[in-house]
Amino acid sequence: MNNRTNKNFLTTLLSLVVVVLILSAAAIVRDGRIFGFNLRDGGATEHDRHGVQASSAALTAKNDTLTVMPDGAIVVNTRLLAKDVQGYGGQVPLRIHIDKGGVVDSIEAEPNAESPDFFNHASSLFGKWQGKTVDEAMAEEVDAVTGATFSSRAIIANMKRGLAYAKRYAELDKVSKADYFASDAAGSADGLGAYASAMGWTLGGFVALLVAMLGAIVQMFVNNRRWHYVQLALNVVVLGLWTGTFLSYTLLMRLFSGGINIATFGTLAAPFVMVWVAMLYPLIGRPGHYCANMCPFGSAQELAGKLTRRKLRLSPRLNRALNMFRNVLWGVLMVLMLTSTWTAWMDYELFTAFLFTSASTWVIVLAVLFLVLSVWVPRPYCRFVCPTGSLFRS
């Protein structure tokens, strides 16, 4: 018996190692980073170069931080100023154009790894600052966009740091401005680091963490059907509809590529608990705990299935065919991801339907269809499609 238990544990541990290697390889191939270490830039992390290195970077590439145009306008690039600020897929640097009168003329997004649909939704915030003076823009109270929370918070943090940098520059005399290029990029990042810390925790983030902890801990020890249904409802309402908190390839790539730092801990606390449960609970004999007790879309399917006792009976042959389809689909998607041929599929897992203000129409339609189907077929998306679930099953 002990030998069998040890064998099962070693098999599960090996599977976990394979999953970690797959996600690590995908993060390196797509973003050139792993847990915040930039492998394309000498292994430096996204947030450990605020001192001498950041000053040196500002000196040797000062036009990338602040450019003075011939007409007196300036352009602030936040890549150095907000290198520790992470969106959903990594840094979200901006170029802030300020005319000679001190008015924000336009805002451009630098290349980033955010999901295009969600980032385009979040970039609607640019209009909040455009046409205002630097002081007015700094005083503007801007809230994150529902459905694109990570990207919009990163945009807000980048704007705060870029505007503060521009204001400092405008207040200097001509002699001091010459030195400002070489020394202040690092100081701005350090002195304004509180912005990133402050933006991390929200009411939704706290409640999502609480619900995730309930699903992770209580469901292990309380075998009560009514409480299970309460947990499922909390998963749908809080984790799904309110905060859009769920495991997906997009989130896993975000964690493996960018890691977690102080600036993102609040927004990633609940997802980190979910990752911990999905990846480590199988080692203690609880495979599928996340899918059964925490996943908001799985919870919605299970609740829909309680609407009627009449269920469609799937023949063994059809079951085998559908399981084969899931495995083939997962294999194809892994090849596309690991070769970086097409990684955009990650943005269209049906979980994103909870982010209904920015999710694509066909994702919402498919999610609704699967929910309707789940009234008669138990958890059809989980059993026969879900790429994230297939990863953890592996």
PDB file of C-alpha atoms in Angstrom, residues 47-243:
ATOM      1  CA  HIS A  47      11.812  45.910 -10.516  1.00  0.00           C
ATOM      2  CA  ASP A  48      15.365  45.540  -9.207  1.00  0.00           C
ATOM      3  CA  ARG A  49      17.143  48.267 -11.165  1.00  0.00           C
ATOM      4  CA  HIS A  50      15.983  51.519  -9.591  1.00  0.00           C
ATOM      5  CA  GLY A  51      19.427  52.564  -8.287  1.00  0.00           C
ATOM      6  CA  VAL A  52      22.613  53.088 -10.245  1.00  0.00           C
ATOM      7  CA  GLN A  53      21.457  50.991 -13.195  1.00  0.00           C
ATOM      8  CA  ALA A  54      18.314  53.053 -13.726  1.00  0.00           C
ATOM      9  CA  SER A  55      20.324  56.286 -13.523  1.00  0.00           C
ATOM     10  CA  SER A  56      22.749  54.905 -16.078  1.00  0.00           C
ATOM     11  CA  ALA A  57      19.886  53.857 -18.340  1.00  0.00           C
ATOM     12  CA  ALA A  58      18.396  57.337 -18.141  1.00  0.00           C
ATOM     13  CA  LEU A  59      21.776  58.837 -18.991  1.00  0.00           C
ATOM     14  CA  THR A  60      22.617  56.662 -21.966  1.00  0.00           C
ATOM     15  CA  ALA A  61      19.066  56.563 -23.364  1.00  0.00           C
ATOM     16  CA  LYS A  62      17.674  59.768 -21.976  1.00  0.00           C
ATOM     17  CA  ASN A  63      15.523  60.388 -25.051  1.00  0.00           C
ATOM     18  CA  ASP A  64      13.583  57.288 -24.065  1.00  0.00           C
ATOM     19  CA  THR A  65      12.667  58.913 -20.753  1.00  0.00           C
ATOM     20  CA  LEU A  66      12.026  62.539 -21.658  1.00  0.00           C
ATOM     21  CA  THR A  67      12.364  64.150 -25.057  1.00  0.00           C
ATOM     22  CA  VAL A  68      12.249  67.910 -25.574  1.00  0.00           C
ATOM     23  CA  MET A  69      10.825  68.798 -28.984  1.00  0.00           C
ATOM     24  CA  PRO A  70      11.978  71.830 -31.027  1.00  0.00           C
ATOM     25  CA  ASP A  71       8.771  73.716 -30.225  1.00  0.00           C
ATOM     26  CA  GLY A  72       9.230  73.245 -26.464  1.00  0.00           C
ATOM     27  CA  ALA A  73       6.821  70.322 -26.105  1.00  0.00           C
ATOM     28  CA  ILE A  74       7.996  67.266 -24.182  1.00  0.00           C
ATOM     29  CA  VAL A  75       7.393  63.536 -24.483  1.00  0.00           C
ATOM     30  CA  VAL A  76       7.674  61.374 -21.369  1.00  0.00           C
ATOM     31  CA  ASN A  77       8.251  57.644 -21.787  1.00  0.00           C
ATOM     32  CA  THR A  78       7.314  55.687 -18.658  1.00  0.00           C
ATOM     33  CA  ARG A  79       9.256  52.502 -19.448  1.00  0.00           C
ATOM     34  CA  LEU A  80      11.970  53.307 -16.898  1.00  0.00           C
ATOM     35  CA  LEU A  81       9.737  55.221 -14.513  1.00  0.00           C
ATOM     36  CA  ALA A  82       7.218  52.401 -14.048  1.00  0.00           C
ATOM     37  CA  LYS A  83       9.230  49.269 -14.699  1.00  0.00           C
ATOM     38  CA  ASP A  84       7.814  47.645 -11.551  1.00  0.00           C
ATOM     39  CA  VAL A  85       4.193  48.282 -12.591  1.00  0.00           C
ATOM     40  CA  GLN A  86       2.600  45.239 -14.186  1.00  0.00           C
ATOM     41  CA  GLY A  87      -0.562  44.866 -16.205  1.00  0.00           C
ATOM     42  CA  TYR A  88      -2.026  41.470 -17.031  1.00  0.00           C
ATOM     43  CA  GLY A  89       0.787  40.487 -19.382  1.00  0.00           C
ATOM     44  CA  GLY A  90       3.666  42.599 -18.081  1.00  0.00           C
ATOM     45  CA  GLN A  91       4.774  46.208 -18.359  1.00  0.00           C
ATOM     46  CA  VAL A  92       2.446  48.764 -19.965  1.00  0.00           C
ATOM     47  CA  PRO A  93       4.745  51.694 -20.856  1.00  0.00           C
ATOM     48  CA  LEU A  94       3.233  54.885 -22.238  1.00  0.00           C
ATOM     49  CA  ARG A  95       4.462  57.910 -24.179  1.00  0.00           C
ATOM     50  CA  ILE A  96       2.834  61.061 -22.787  1.00  0.00           C
ATOM     51  CA  HIS A  97       2.922  64.064 -25.138  1.00  0.00           C
ATOM     52  CA  ILE A  98       2.731  67.427 -23.329  1.00  0.00           C
ATOM     53  CA  ASP A  99       2.690  70.669 -25.330  1.00  0.00           C
ATOM     54  CA  LYS A 100       4.748  73.744 -24.451  1.00  0.00           C
ATOM     55  CA  GLY A 101       1.796  75.137 -22.519  1.00  0.00           C
ATOM     56  CA  GLY A 102       1.851  72.159 -20.138  1.00  0.00           C
ATOM     57  CA  VAL A 103      -1.275  70.500 -21.532  1.00  0.00           C
ATOM     58  CA  VAL A 104      -1.465  66.736 -22.154  1.00  0.00           C
ATOM     59  CA  ASP A 105      -1.826  66.593 -25.921  1.00  0.00           C
ATOM     60  CA  SER A 106      -1.916  62.847 -26.541  1.00  0.00           C
ATOM     61  CA  ILE A 107      -1.006  59.488 -25.019  1.00  0.00           C
ATOM     62  CA  GLU A 108       0.487  56.554 -26.894  1.00  0.00           C
ATOM     63  CA  ALA A 109       0.898  52.984 -25.712  1.00  0.00           C
ATOM     64  CA  GLU A 110       4.284  51.380 -26.245  1.00  0.00           C
ATOM     65  CA  PRO A 111       4.364  47.718 -27.359  1.00  0.00           C
ATOM     66  CA  ASN A 112       3.161  45.422 -24.580  1.00  0.00           C
ATOM     67  CA  ALA A 113       1.957  41.854 -23.978  1.00  0.00           C
ATOM     68  CA  GLU A 114      -1.572  42.745 -22.849  1.00  0.00           C
ATOM     69  CA  SER A 115      -4.569  41.045 -24.415  1.00  0.00           C
ATOM     70  CA  PRO A 116      -5.497  43.356 -27.337  1.00  0.00           C
ATOM     71  CA  ASP A 117      -9.254  43.367 -26.694  1.00  0.00           C
ATOM     72  CA  PHE A 118      -8.862  44.118 -22.982  1.00  0.00           C
ATOM     73  CA  PHE A 119      -6.115  46.700 -23.497  1.00  0.00           C
ATOM     74  CA  ASN A 120      -8.130  48.532 -26.141  1.00  0.00           C
ATOM     75  CA  HIS A 121     -10.982  48.661 -23.633  1.00  0.00           C
ATOM     76  CA  ALA A 122      -8.672  49.967 -20.896  1.00  0.00           C
ATOM     77  CA  SER A 123      -7.091  52.564 -23.189  1.00  0.00           C
ATOM     78  CA  SER A 124     -10.417  54.394 -23.249  1.00  0.00           C
ATOM     79  CA  LEU A 125      -9.038  55.978 -20.067  1.00  0.00           C
ATOM     80  CA  PHE A 126      -6.642  58.118 -22.110  1.00  0.00           C
ATOM     81  CA  GLY A 127      -9.417  60.635 -22.662  1.00  0.00           C
ATOM     82  CA  LYS A 128      -9.537  61.284 -18.911  1.00  0.00           C
ATOM     83  CA  TRP A 129      -6.164  63.078 -19.083  1.00  0.00           C
ATOM     84  CA  GLN A 130      -6.013  64.469 -22.600  1.00  0.00           C
ATOM     85  CA  GLY A 131      -6.654  68.183 -22.959  1.00  0.00           C
ATOM     86  CA  LYS A 132      -5.812  68.924 -19.314  1.00  0.00           C
ATOM     87  CA  THR A 133      -2.813  70.607 -17.785  1.00  0.00           C
ATOM     88  CA  VAL A 134      -0.325  68.425 -15.938  1.00  0.00           C
ATOM     89  CA  ASP A 135      -1.667  69.619 -12.573  1.00  0.00           C
ATOM     90  CA  GLU A 136      -5.280  68.995 -13.619  1.00  0.00           C
ATOM     91  CA  ALA A 137      -4.397  65.560 -14.980  1.00  0.00           C
ATOM     92  CA  MET A 138      -2.566  64.635 -11.757  1.00  0.00           C
ATOM     93  CA  ALA A 139      -5.597  65.671  -9.708  1.00  0.00           C
ATOM     94  CA  GLU A 140      -7.993  63.653 -11.875  1.00  0.00           C
ATOM     95  CA  GLU A 141      -9.563  60.726  -9.988  1.00  0.00           C
ATOM     96  CA  VAL A 142      -9.560  57.849 -12.452  1.00  0.00           C
ATOM     97  CA  ASP A 143     -11.032  54.438 -11.650  1.00  0.00           C
ATOM     98  CA  ALA A 144     -10.077  51.133 -13.211  1.00  0.00           C
ATOM     99  CA  VAL A 145     -12.200  49.926 -16.116  1.00  0.00           C
ATOM    100  CA  THR A 146     -14.484  47.014 -15.295  1.00  0.00           C
ATOM    101  CA  GLY A 147     -13.482  44.018 -17.371  1.00  0.00           C
ATOM    102  CA  ALA A 148      -9.916  45.233 -17.901  1.00  0.00           C
ATOM    103  CA  THR A 149      -8.825  45.839 -14.325  1.00  0.00           C
ATOM    104  CA  PHE A 150      -5.159  44.834 -14.569  1.00  0.00           C
ATOM    105  CA  SER A 151      -4.473  46.786 -17.755  1.00  0.00           C
ATOM    106  CA  SER A 152      -6.336  49.899 -16.621  1.00  0.00           C
ATOM    107  CA  ARG A 153      -4.613  49.984 -13.225  1.00  0.00           C
ATOM    108  CA  ALA A 154      -1.263  49.729 -14.955  1.00  0.00           C
ATOM    109  CA  ILE A 155      -2.227  52.609 -17.264  1.00  0.00           C
ATOM    110  CA  ILE A 156      -3.253  54.737 -14.271  1.00  0.00           C
ATOM    111  CA  ALA A 157       0.007  54.019 -12.423  1.00  0.00           C
ATOM    112  CA  ASN A 158       2.096  54.797 -15.527  1.00  0.00           C
ATOM    113  CA  MET A 159       0.250  58.068 -16.020  1.00  0.00           C
ATOM    114  CA  LYS A 160       0.776  59.113 -12.397  1.00  0.00           C
ATOM    115  CA  ARG A 161       4.497  58.510 -12.587  1.00  0.00           C
ATOM    116  CA  GLY A 162       4.887  60.084 -16.012  1.00  0.00           C
ATOM    117  CA  LEU A 163       2.928  63.191 -15.043  1.00  0.00           C
ATOM    118  CA  ALA A 164       4.855  63.562 -11.773  1.00  0.00           C
ATOM    119  CA  TYR A 165       8.107  63.309 -13.714  1.00  0.00           C
ATOM    120  CA  ALA A 166       6.950  65.957 -16.196  1.00  0.00           C
ATOM    121  CA  LYS A 167       5.892  68.295 -13.384  1.00  0.00           C
ATOM    122  CA  ARG A 168       9.262  67.986 -11.669  1.00  0.00           C
ATOM    123  CA  TYR A 169      11.012  68.730 -14.920  1.00  0.00           C
ATOM    124  CA  ALA A 170       8.836  71.807 -15.602  1.00  0.00           C
ATOM    125  CA  GLU A 171       9.645  73.239 -12.158  1.00  0.00           C
ATOM    126  CA  LEU A 172      13.417  73.109 -12.673  1.00  0.00           C
ATOM    127  CA  ASP A 173      15.531  75.941 -14.018  1.00  0.00           C
ATOM    128  CA  LYS A 174      17.468  75.504 -17.243  1.00  0.00           C
ATOM    129  CA  VAL A 175      20.718  74.468 -15.543  1.00  0.00           C
ATOM    130  CA  SER A 176      19.043  71.842 -13.405  1.00  0.00           C
ATOM    131  CA  LYS A 177      17.152  70.426 -16.349  1.00  0.00           C
ATOM    132  CA  ALA A 178      20.374  69.277 -17.947  1.00  0.00           C
ATOM    133  CA  ASP A 179      21.116  67.093 -14.921  1.00  0.00           C
ATOM    134  CA  TYR A 180      17.538  65.894 -14.544  1.00  0.00           C
ATOM    135  CA  PHE A 181      17.845  63.572 -17.514  1.00  0.00           C
ATOM    136  CA  ALA A 182      20.729  61.715 -15.897  1.00  0.00           C
ATOM    137  CA  SER A 183      19.545  61.319 -12.342  1.00  0.00           C
ATOM    138  CA  ASP A 184      15.823  61.512 -11.778  1.00  0.00           C
ATOM    139  CA  ALA A 185      14.393  58.484 -13.587  1.00  0.00           C
ATOM    140  CA  ALA A 186      15.400  56.226 -10.736  1.00  0.00           C
ATOM    141  CA  GLY A 187      14.287  58.689  -8.074  1.00  0.00           C
ATOM    142  CA  SER A 188      10.871  59.046  -9.628  1.00  0.00           C
ATOM    143  CA  ALA A 189      10.376  55.302  -9.691  1.00  0.00           C
ATOM    144  CA  ASP A 190      11.442  54.924  -6.055  1.00  0.00           C
ATOM    145  CA  GLY A 191       9.728  58.031  -4.694  1.00  0.00           C
ATOM    146  CA  LEU A 192       6.461  57.188  -6.375  1.00  0.00           C
ATOM    147  CA  GLY A 193       6.551  53.494  -5.571  1.00  0.00           C
ATOM    148  CA  ALA A 194       3.726  54.038  -3.095  1.00  0.00           C
ATOM    149  CA  TYR A 195       1.361  54.462  -6.014  1.00  0.00           C
ATOM    150  CA  ALA A 196       1.906  50.873  -7.074  1.00  0.00           C
ATOM    151  CA  SER A 197       1.506  49.602  -3.519  1.00  0.00           C
ATOM    152  CA  ALA A 198      -1.630  51.626  -2.958  1.00  0.00           C
ATOM    153  CA  MET A 199      -3.288  50.435  -6.126  1.00  0.00           C
ATOM    154  CA  GLY A 200      -2.838  46.766  -5.308  1.00  0.00           C
ATOM    155  CA  TRP A 201      -5.617  46.186  -2.779  1.00  0.00           C
ATOM    156  CA  THR A 202      -9.275  46.894  -3.427  1.00  0.00           C
ATOM    157  CA  LEU A 203     -12.496  45.812  -1.743  1.00  0.00           C
ATOM    158  CA  GLY A 204     -13.105  43.367  -4.559  1.00  0.00           C
ATOM    159  CA  GLY A 205      -9.593  41.992  -4.162  1.00  0.00           C
ATOM    160  CA  PHE A 206     -10.103  41.388  -0.440  1.00  0.00           C
ATOM    161  CA  VAL A 207     -13.468  39.678  -0.941  1.00  0.00           C
ATOM    162  CA  ALA A 208     -12.119  37.565  -3.814  1.00  0.00           C
ATOM    163  CA  LEU A 209      -9.234  36.433  -1.608  1.00  0.00           C
ATOM    164  CA  LEU A 210     -11.686  35.522   1.164  1.00  0.00           C
ATOM    165  CA  VAL A 211     -13.870  33.475  -1.203  1.00  0.00           C
ATOM    166  CA  ALA A 212     -10.796  31.767  -2.678  1.00  0.00           C
ATOM    167  CA  MET A 213      -9.575  30.862   0.815  1.00  0.00           C
ATOM    168  CA  LEU A 214     -13.000  29.465   1.701  1.00  0.00           C
ATOM    169  CA  GLY A 215     -12.922  27.291  -1.390  1.00  0.00           C
ATOM    170  CA  ALA A 216      -9.354  26.207  -0.731  1.00  0.00           C
ATOM    171  CA  ILE A 217      -9.682  25.363   2.979  1.00  0.00           C
ATOM    172  CA  VAL A 218     -13.296  24.915   4.091  1.00  0.00           C
ATOM    173  CA  GLN A 219     -14.183  22.637   1.192  1.00  0.00           C
ATOM    174  CA  MET A 220     -11.418  20.263   2.299  1.00  0.00           C
ATOM    175  CA  PHE A 221     -12.961  19.658   5.714  1.00  0.00           C
ATOM    176  CA  VAL A 222     -16.678  20.437   5.433  1.00  0.00           C
ATOM    177  CA  ASN A 223     -18.648  17.815   3.542  1.00  0.00           C
ATOM    178  CA  ASN A 224     -21.967  19.640   3.453  1.00  0.00           C
ATOM    179  CA  ARG A 225     -24.056  19.882   0.299  1.00  0.00           C
ATOM    180  CA  ARG A 226     -25.732  23.172   1.232  1.00  0.00           C
ATOM    181  CA  TRP A 227     -22.423  24.839   2.012  1.00  0.00           C
ATOM    182  CA  HIS A 228     -21.048  23.508  -1.263  1.00  0.00           C
ATOM    183  CA  TYR A 229     -23.864  25.258  -3.119  1.00  0.00           C
ATOM    184  CA  VAL A 230     -23.180  28.457  -1.175  1.00  0.00           C
ATOM    185  CA  GLN A 231     -19.524  28.218  -2.222  1.00  0.00           C
ATOM    186  CA  LEU A 232     -20.525  27.683  -5.848  1.00  0.00           C
ATOM    187  CA  ALA A 233     -22.772  30.761  -5.728  1.00  0.00           C
ATOM    188  CA  LEU A 234     -19.984  32.851  -4.172  1.00  0.00           C
ATOM    189  CA  ASN A 235     -17.618  31.667  -6.884  1.00  0.00           C
ATOM    190  CA  VAL A 236     -19.996  32.801  -9.612  1.00  0.00           C
ATOM    191  CA  VAL A 237     -20.997  36.138  -8.063  1.00  0.00           C
ATOM    192  CA  VAL A 238     -17.730  37.262  -6.440  1.00  0.00           C
ATOM    193  CA  LEU A 239     -14.955  35.525  -8.380  1.00  0.00           C
ATOM    194  CA  GLY A 240     -16.749  35.602 -11.704  1.00  0.00           C
ATOM    195  CA  LEU A 241     -19.178  38.487 -12.134  1.00  0.00           C
ATOM    196  CA  TRP A 242     -17.724  40.975  -9.620  1.00  0.00           C
ATOM    197  CA  THR A 243     -13.947  40.608  -9.814  1.00  0.00           C
TER     198      THR A 243
END
